[in-house]
Amino acid sequence: MTPMGKIYGRTTADFAAEAIALALEDAGLEKSDIDGLLLNGNGNLDMDPRLQWALGFEDLSLMSSMRAYGSSVGTMVQYASLALEAGLANYVVLVYGDTPLKPAVGAGAAYAARGVWDGMNVLKAAYGEFGGNVPYALAARRHMDLFGTTSEQLGAIAVAQREWALMNPLAQMNKPMTLADHQASRLVAEPFHLFDCCLVSNGAVAVIMTTAERAKDLRQPPVHLKAATQAAPGDNQRAGREPGIVTGAKQAGEQAFALAGITRDDVDILQLYDCYTYTVLVTLEDYGFCAKGEGGAFVEDGKLGPGGSLPTNTGGGQLSGYYMWGFTPLSETVMQVRGQAGERQVAKNDIVLSSGNGGVLNFHSTTIWSKHAD
Amino acid sequence: MPTESSGLDLAYDASSAPFFEGAAQGRLVLQRCGACETWMWPVKYRCVHCFAADVEWRPASGRATLYSLSVVHQQYPGFPHPYVIATVETDEGVRFNTTLVGDDVENMAIGSALMAEFDADEQPFTLPRFRRIP
């Protein structure tokens, strides 16, 4: 992965090229070994199939820009693994890149400016629903009303992740944060304070996937994929449908645990998609680490942080590390399973669960990774 | 609703026109399946339940329940500071994001009974807003 954050004057294609070069070097592969390229389509014009040409890849047998918003990562891993298993490709590069930050443009404006007001979307602009803050805030507020979840409990997630970030040299946020700091941070869209919201980053991450057999000859310890699942529950615009309260993590998680032949008790480390603190809380519930509605009480003792019983988002996540959609959890998953996470390395790292989430909790992906081939 | 100073040049398109034309006449107009009578949030081309092509625009009751709300503190040109975005669930079973009017809407209880209201003079077009009813 490239440096992350407020790095200006470089294109997304430039970042993507650097990330891929770093991944090739890391794996001990040449560009000519690569026969598959999957791009995480994210609205950035560079993350388009033509990126293949900008990177100079030729004669690929697997190539696509895939887009399921923040859950794309799991769909890309799933597709790559199926293609590798079927012998359709040998070495597949998965890449995410973006450059939303420009000098003197705030994070909110960077994304709000991308709005397209077609069809009923014009209502979003008319009412003032810009970007993801408001719809996620509405889901969190509903959860609070149903279950008594508090802002302080959401804050415990942000604090735990900041503690992890302080040990991650790649993280953008490098100052300590207390629960009082979280509560004092400005309100964005109630119940969210600023520190409930993810960062925005310029940069890119690339991951190379191959078969277990081929991985034996590469430079790094292999990270074995045990399951890759998706769930897309639909929108919340019909009575009785509440993807903001029971997300796709429930279905995708159950399927992933069954495919991997493990239970949630076997999971050592969680890397959960964290566009907002609430996303972590609701995902923990839907994966069954606690009962529905009990996520607030579950996280408030700090068990997600360093030294806690359920290490979660150990690089700081997207709240305090870097915002590369599902490639934030995936990149930290790879580092933890390999045992290369430095000061923040979790001692027991046999099984890591990594999630993706997109839309407003409308799209979910789950991947389970292991240090062991079986 | 933003004023001209918001810098947003807003217009609705043909696919959603019945919703906005209904609002201009003081009615909440949604889509309903002629075959199975399922109500839908527009714009749909086939029924979300039975997939029949018989989707029609119909005036809804305007009655709804407050499902969630957020007080927005980010500042945007042309918007008051702060302002409220609410999710409402209509009596017909359609849920969508809108805004609230009345006193102390920031503290309105989830589950409050609501009624849609309309300002025919609103520019550039009329939007439904919801007010608490006893």
Coordinates of N, CA, C and O in Angstrom, one line a residue, chain B residues 20-125:
Chain B
F20 N -43.9 15.0 -7.7 CA -43.8 16.5 -7.5 C -45.0 17.2 -7.9 O -45.4 18.2 -7.3
E21 N -45.7 16.8 -9.0 CA -46.9 17.4 -9.4 C -48.0 17.2 -8.3 O -48.8 18.1 -8.1
G22 N -48.0 16.0 -7.7 CA -49.0 15.8 -6.7 C -48.7 16.7 -5.5 O -49.6 17.3 -4.9
A23 N -47.4 16.8 -5.1 CA -47.0 17.7 -4.0 C -47.5 19.1 -4.3 O -48.0 19.8 -3.4
A24 N -47.4 19.6 -5.5 CA -47.8 21.0 -5.8 C -49.3 21.2 -5.6 O -49.7 22.3 -5.4
Q25 N -50.0 20.0 -5.7 CA -51.5 20.1 -5.5 C -51.9 19.7 -4.1 O -53.0 19.4 -3.8
G26 N -50.8 19.5 -3.2 CA -51.1 19.3 -1.8 C -51.4 17.8 -1.5 O -52.1 17.5 -0.5
R27 N -50.9 16.9 -2.3 CA -51.1 15.5 -2.1 C -49.8 14.7 -2.1 O -48.9 15.0 -2.9
L28 N -49.7 13.7 -1.2 CA -48.6 12.8 -1.2 C -48.9 11.7 -2.2 O -49.9 11.0 -2.0
V29 N -48.2 11.7 -3.3 CA -48.5 10.7 -4.4 C -47.4 9.7 -4.4 O -46.2 10.0 -4.5
L30 N -47.7 8.4 -4.3 CA -46.8 7.3 -4.3 C -47.2 6.3 -5.4 O -48.2 6.5 -6.1
Q31 N -46.4 5.3 -5.5 CA -46.8 4.3 -6.5 C -47.4 3.1 -5.8 O -47.1 2.7 -4.7
R32 N -48.4 2.4 -6.5 CA -49.0 1.3 -6.0 C -49.2 0.2 -7.1 O -49.5 0.6 -8.3
C33 N -49.1 -1.0 -6.8 CA -49.3 -2.1 -7.7 C -50.8 -2.3 -7.9 O -51.5 -2.6 -6.9
G34 N -51.3 -2.3 -9.2 CA -52.7 -2.5 -9.5 C -53.1 -4.0 -9.3 O -54.2 -4.3 -9.0
A35 N -52.1 -4.9 -9.3 CA -52.4 -6.3 -9.2 C -52.4 -6.7 -7.7 O -53.4 -7.4 -7.3
C36 N -51.4 -6.4 -6.9 CA -51.4 -6.9 -5.5 C -51.6 -5.8 -4.5 O -51.6 -6.1 -3.3
E37 N -51.7 -4.5 -5.0 CA -52.0 -3.4 -4.1 C -50.8 -3.0 -3.2 O -51.0 -2.3 -2.2
T38 N -49.6 -3.5 -3.4 CA -48.5 -3.1 -2.7 C -48.1 -1.7 -3.0 O -48.0 -1.3 -4.2
W39 N -47.9 -0.8 -1.9 CA -47.5 0.5 -2.2 C -45.9 0.6 -2.2 O -45.3 -0.2 -1.5
M40 N -45.4 1.5 -3.0 CA -44.0 1.6 -3.2 C -43.4 3.0 -3.2 O -44.1 3.9 -3.6
W41 N -42.2 3.1 -2.8 CA -41.5 4.4 -2.9 C -41.0 4.5 -4.4 O -40.4 3.5 -4.9
P42 N -41.3 5.6 -5.1 CA -40.9 5.7 -6.5 C -39.4 5.8 -6.6 O -38.7 6.3 -5.7
V43 N -38.8 5.6 -7.8 CA -39.6 5.3 -9.0 C -39.4 3.8 -9.3 O -38.2 3.3 -9.3
K44 N -40.4 3.0 -9.4 CA -40.4 1.6 -9.7 C -41.1 1.4 -11.0 O -42.0 2.1 -11.4
Y45 N -40.7 0.4 -11.8 CA -41.3 0.1 -13.1 C -42.1 -1.2 -13.1 O -42.9 -1.4 -13.9
R46 N -41.8 -2.0 -12.1 CA -42.6 -3.2 -11.8 C -42.8 -3.3 -10.3 O -42.0 -2.8 -9.6
C47 N -43.8 -4.0 -9.9 CA -44.1 -4.2 -8.5 C -42.9 -4.8 -7.8 O -42.4 -5.9 -8.2
V48 N -42.5 -4.2 -6.6 CA -41.4 -4.8 -5.9 C -41.8 -6.1 -5.2 O -41.0 -6.9 -4.8
H49 N -43.1 -6.4 -5.1 CA -43.6 -7.6 -4.5 C -43.9 -8.7 -5.5 O -43.2 -9.8 -5.5
C50 N -44.8 -8.4 -6.4 CA -45.2 -9.5 -7.4 C -44.6 -9.3 -8.8 O -44.9 -10.1 -9.7
F51 N -44.0 -8.2 -9.0 CA -43.3 -7.9 -10.3 C -44.2 -7.7 -11.4 O -43.8 -7.7 -12.6
A52 N -45.5 -7.4 -11.1 CA -46.4 -7.0 -12.2 C -46.0 -5.7 -12.8 O -45.4 -4.9 -12.1
A53 N -46.3 -5.5 -14.0 CA -46.0 -4.2 -14.7 C -47.0 -3.1 -14.4 O -46.9 -2.0 -14.8
D54 N -48.0 -3.5 -13.7 CA -49.2 -2.6 -13.4 C -48.9 -1.6 -12.3 O -49.6 -1.7 -11.3
V55 N -47.9 -0.8 -12.4 CA -47.6 0.1 -11.3 C -48.2 1.5 -11.6 O -48.0 2.0 -12.7
E56 N -49.0 2.0 -10.7 CA -49.7 3.2 -10.9 C -49.4 4.2 -9.8 O -49.0 3.9 -8.7
W57 N -49.5 5.5 -10.2 CA -49.4 6.6 -9.2 C -50.7 6.9 -8.5 O -51.7 7.0 -9.2
R58 N -50.7 6.9 -7.2 CA -52.0 7.1 -6.5 C -51.7 8.0 -5.3 O -50.7 8.0 -4.6
P59 N -52.7 8.8 -5.0 CA -52.6 9.6 -3.8 C -52.6 8.7 -2.5 O -53.5 7.8 -2.4
A60 N -51.7 9.0 -1.6 CA -51.6 8.2 -0.4 C -52.4 9.0 0.7 O -52.8 10.2 0.4
S61 N -52.5 8.5 1.9 CA -53.3 9.1 2.9 C -52.6 10.4 3.5 O -53.2 11.3 4.0
G62 N -51.2 10.4 3.4 CA -50.5 11.5 4.0 C -50.1 11.2 5.4 O -49.3 11.9 6.0
R63 N -50.8 10.2 6.0 CA -50.5 9.8 7.4 C -49.2 9.0 7.5 O -49.0 8.1 6.6
A64 N -48.4 9.2 8.5 CA -47.2 8.5 8.7 C -46.8 8.5 10.1 O -47.4 9.1 11.0
T65 N -45.7 7.7 10.4 CA -45.2 7.5 11.7 C -43.7 7.9 11.6 O -43.0 7.5 10.7
L66 N -43.2 8.6 12.7 CA -41.7 8.9 12.7 C -40.9 7.7 13.0 O -41.1 7.1 14.0
Y67 N -40.0 7.3 12.0 CA -39.2 6.1 12.2 C -37.8 6.5 12.8 O -37.3 5.7 13.6
S68 N -37.3 7.6 12.3 CA -36.0 8.0 12.9 C -35.8 9.5 12.5 O -36.5 10.0 11.6
L69 N -34.9 10.2 13.2 CA -34.5 11.5 12.8 C -33.1 11.9 13.2 O -32.5 11.3 14.1
S70 N -32.5 12.8 12.4 CA -31.2 13.3 12.7 C -31.2 14.8 12.6 O -31.7 15.4 11.7
V71 N -30.6 15.4 13.6 CA -30.4 16.9 13.5 C -29.0 17.1 12.9 O -28.0 16.6 13.4
V72 N -29.0 17.7 11.7 CA -27.8 17.9 10.9 C -27.1 19.2 11.3 O -27.7 20.3 11.2
H73 N -25.8 19.1 11.7 CA -25.1 20.3 12.1 C -24.1 20.7 11.1 O -23.5 21.8 11.2
Q74 N -23.8 19.9 10.0 CA -23.0 20.4 9.0 C -23.7 21.6 8.3 O -24.9 21.6 8.2
Q75 N -22.9 22.5 7.8 CA -23.5 23.7 7.2 C -23.4 23.7 5.7 O -22.3 23.5 5.2
Y76 N -24.5 23.9 5.1 CA -24.6 24.0 3.6 C -25.2 25.3 3.3 O -26.2 25.7 3.9
P77 N -24.7 25.9 2.2 CA -25.3 27.2 1.8 C -26.8 27.0 1.5 O -27.3 26.1 0.9
G78 N -27.6 28.0 2.0 CA -29.0 27.9 1.8 C -29.8 27.1 2.7 O -31.1 27.1 2.7
F79 N -29.2 26.3 3.6 CA -29.9 25.5 4.6 C -29.8 26.2 6.0 O -28.8 26.8 6.3
P80 N -30.9 26.1 6.8 CA -30.8 26.6 8.2 C -29.7 25.8 9.0 O -29.3 24.7 8.5
H81 N -29.3 26.3 10.1 CA -28.3 25.6 10.9 C -28.8 25.5 12.3 O -29.0 26.5 13.0
P82 N -29.0 24.3 12.9 CA -29.0 23.0 12.2 C -30.4 22.8 11.6 O -31.3 23.6 11.7
Y83 N -30.5 21.7 10.9 CA -31.8 21.3 10.3 C -32.0 19.8 10.5 O -31.1 19.1 10.9
V84 N -33.3 19.4 10.2 CA -33.7 18.0 10.6 C -34.0 17.2 9.3 O -34.6 17.7 8.4
I85 N -33.4 16.0 9.3 CA -33.8 15.0 8.3 C -34.5 13.9 9.1 O -34.0 13.4 10.1
A86 N -35.6 13.5 8.6 CA -36.4 12.4 9.3 C -36.7 11.3 8.3 O -36.9 11.5 7.1
T87 N -36.8 10.1 8.8 CA -37.3 8.9 8.1 C -38.7 8.8 8.6 O -39.0 8.7 9.8
V88 N -39.7 8.7 7.7 CA -41.1 8.5 8.0 C -41.6 7.2 7.4 O -41.0 6.8 6.3
E89 N -42.5 6.5 8.0 CA -43.1 5.3 7.4 C -44.6 5.7 7.3 O -45.3 5.9 8.2
T90 N -45.1 5.7 6.0 CA -46.5 6.0 5.8 C -47.4 4.9 6.2 O -47.0 3.8 6.4
D91 N -48.7 5.3 6.4 CA -49.6 4.2 6.8 C -49.7 3.1 5.7 O -50.2 2.0 6.1
E92 N -49.3 3.5 4.5 CA -49.4 2.5 3.4 C -48.2 1.5 3.5 O -48.1 0.6 2.7
G93 N -47.2 1.8 4.4 CA -46.1 0.9 4.5 C -44.9 1.3 3.6 O -44.0 0.5 3.3
V94 N -44.8 2.6 3.3 CA -43.7 3.1 2.5 C -42.8 4.0 3.4 O -43.3 4.9 4.1
R95 N -41.5 3.8 3.3 CA -40.6 4.5 4.2 C -39.7 5.4 3.3 O -39.2 5.0 2.3
F96 N -39.5 6.7 3.8 CA -38.5 7.5 3.0 C -38.1 8.7 3.9 O -38.6 8.9 5.0
N97 N -37.0 9.3 3.4 CA -36.4 10.4 4.2 C -37.0 11.8 3.7 O -37.2 12.0 2.5
T98 N -37.3 12.6 4.7 CA -38.0 13.9 4.4 C -37.6 14.8 5.6 O -36.6 14.7 6.2
T99 N -38.4 15.8 5.8 CA -38.2 16.7 7.0 C -39.4 17.0 7.7 O -40.5 16.7 7.3
L100 N -39.3 17.6 8.9 CA -40.4 17.8 9.8 C -40.6 19.3 10.0 O -39.7 20.1 9.8
V101 N -41.9 19.7 10.3 CA -42.2 21.1 10.6 C -42.9 21.1 11.9 O -43.5 20.1 12.3
G102 N -42.9 22.3 12.6 CA -43.5 22.5 13.8 C -42.6 22.9 14.9 O -41.4 23.1 14.6
D103 N -43.0 22.9 16.2 CA -42.2 23.3 17.3 C -41.3 22.2 17.8 O -41.8 21.0 17.9
D104 N -40.1 22.5 18.1 CA -39.2 21.6 18.8 C -39.1 20.2 18.0 O -39.1 19.1 18.6
V105 N -39.0 20.3 16.7 CA -39.0 19.0 15.9 C -37.7 18.2 16.2 O -37.7 17.0 16.1
E106 N -36.6 18.9 16.7 CA -35.4 18.2 17.0 C -35.6 17.2 18.1 O -34.8 16.2 18.1
N107 N -36.5 17.4 18.9 CA -36.8 16.5 20.0 C -38.0 15.6 19.9 O -38.5 15.0 20.8
M108 N -38.5 15.5 18.7 CA -39.8 14.8 18.5 C -39.5 13.3 18.7 O -38.5 12.7 18.3
A109 N -40.4 12.6 19.4 CA -40.3 11.2 19.8 C -40.4 10.3 18.5 O -41.4 10.5 17.7
I110 N -39.5 9.3 18.4 CA -39.7 8.3 17.4 C -41.1 7.6 17.7 O -41.5 7.4 18.8
G111 N -41.8 7.4 16.6 CA -43.1 6.8 16.8 C -44.3 7.8 16.7 O -45.4 7.4 16.7
S112 N -43.9 9.1 16.7 CA -44.9 10.1 16.7 C -45.8 10.0 15.4 O -45.3 9.7 14.4
A113 N -47.1 10.3 15.6 CA -48.0 10.3 14.4 C -47.8 11.6 13.6 O -47.7 12.7 14.2
L114 N -47.8 11.5 12.3 CA -47.5 12.6 11.5 C -48.5 12.7 10.3 O -49.1 11.8 10.0
M115 N -48.6 14.0 9.8 CA -49.4 14.2 8.6 C -48.6 15.0 7.6 O -47.9 16.0 8.0
A116 N -48.6 14.7 6.4 CA -47.9 15.4 5.3 C -48.5 16.8 5.1 O -49.8 16.9 5.2
E117 N -47.7 17.8 4.9 CA -48.2 19.1 4.5 C -47.4 19.7 3.4 O -46.3 19.3 3.2
F118 N -48.0 20.7 2.7 CA -47.4 21.2 1.5 C -47.6 22.7 1.4 O -48.6 23.2 1.8
D119 N -46.5 23.3 0.8 CA -46.6 24.8 0.6 C -46.6 25.0 -0.9 O -45.6 24.8 -1.6
A120 N -47.7 25.3 -1.5 CA -47.9 25.4 -2.9 C -47.0 26.5 -3.5 O -46.7 26.5 -4.7
D121 N -46.5 27.4 -2.7 CA -45.6 28.5 -3.2 C -44.1 28.2 -3.1 O -43.3 29.0 -3.5
E122 N -43.8 27.1 -2.6 CA -42.4 26.7 -2.4 C -41.7 26.7 -3.8 O -42.2 26.2 -4.8
Q123 N -40.4 27.2 -3.8 CA -39.6 27.2 -5.0 C -38.4 26.3 -4.8 O -37.8 26.3 -3.7
P124 N -37.8 25.7 -5.8 CA -38.3 25.7 -7.2 C -39.5 24.7 -7.4 O -40.1 24.7 -8.4
F125 N -39.8 23.8 -6.4 CA -41.0 23.0 -6.4 C -41.4 22.6 -5.0 O -40.6 22.7 -4.1

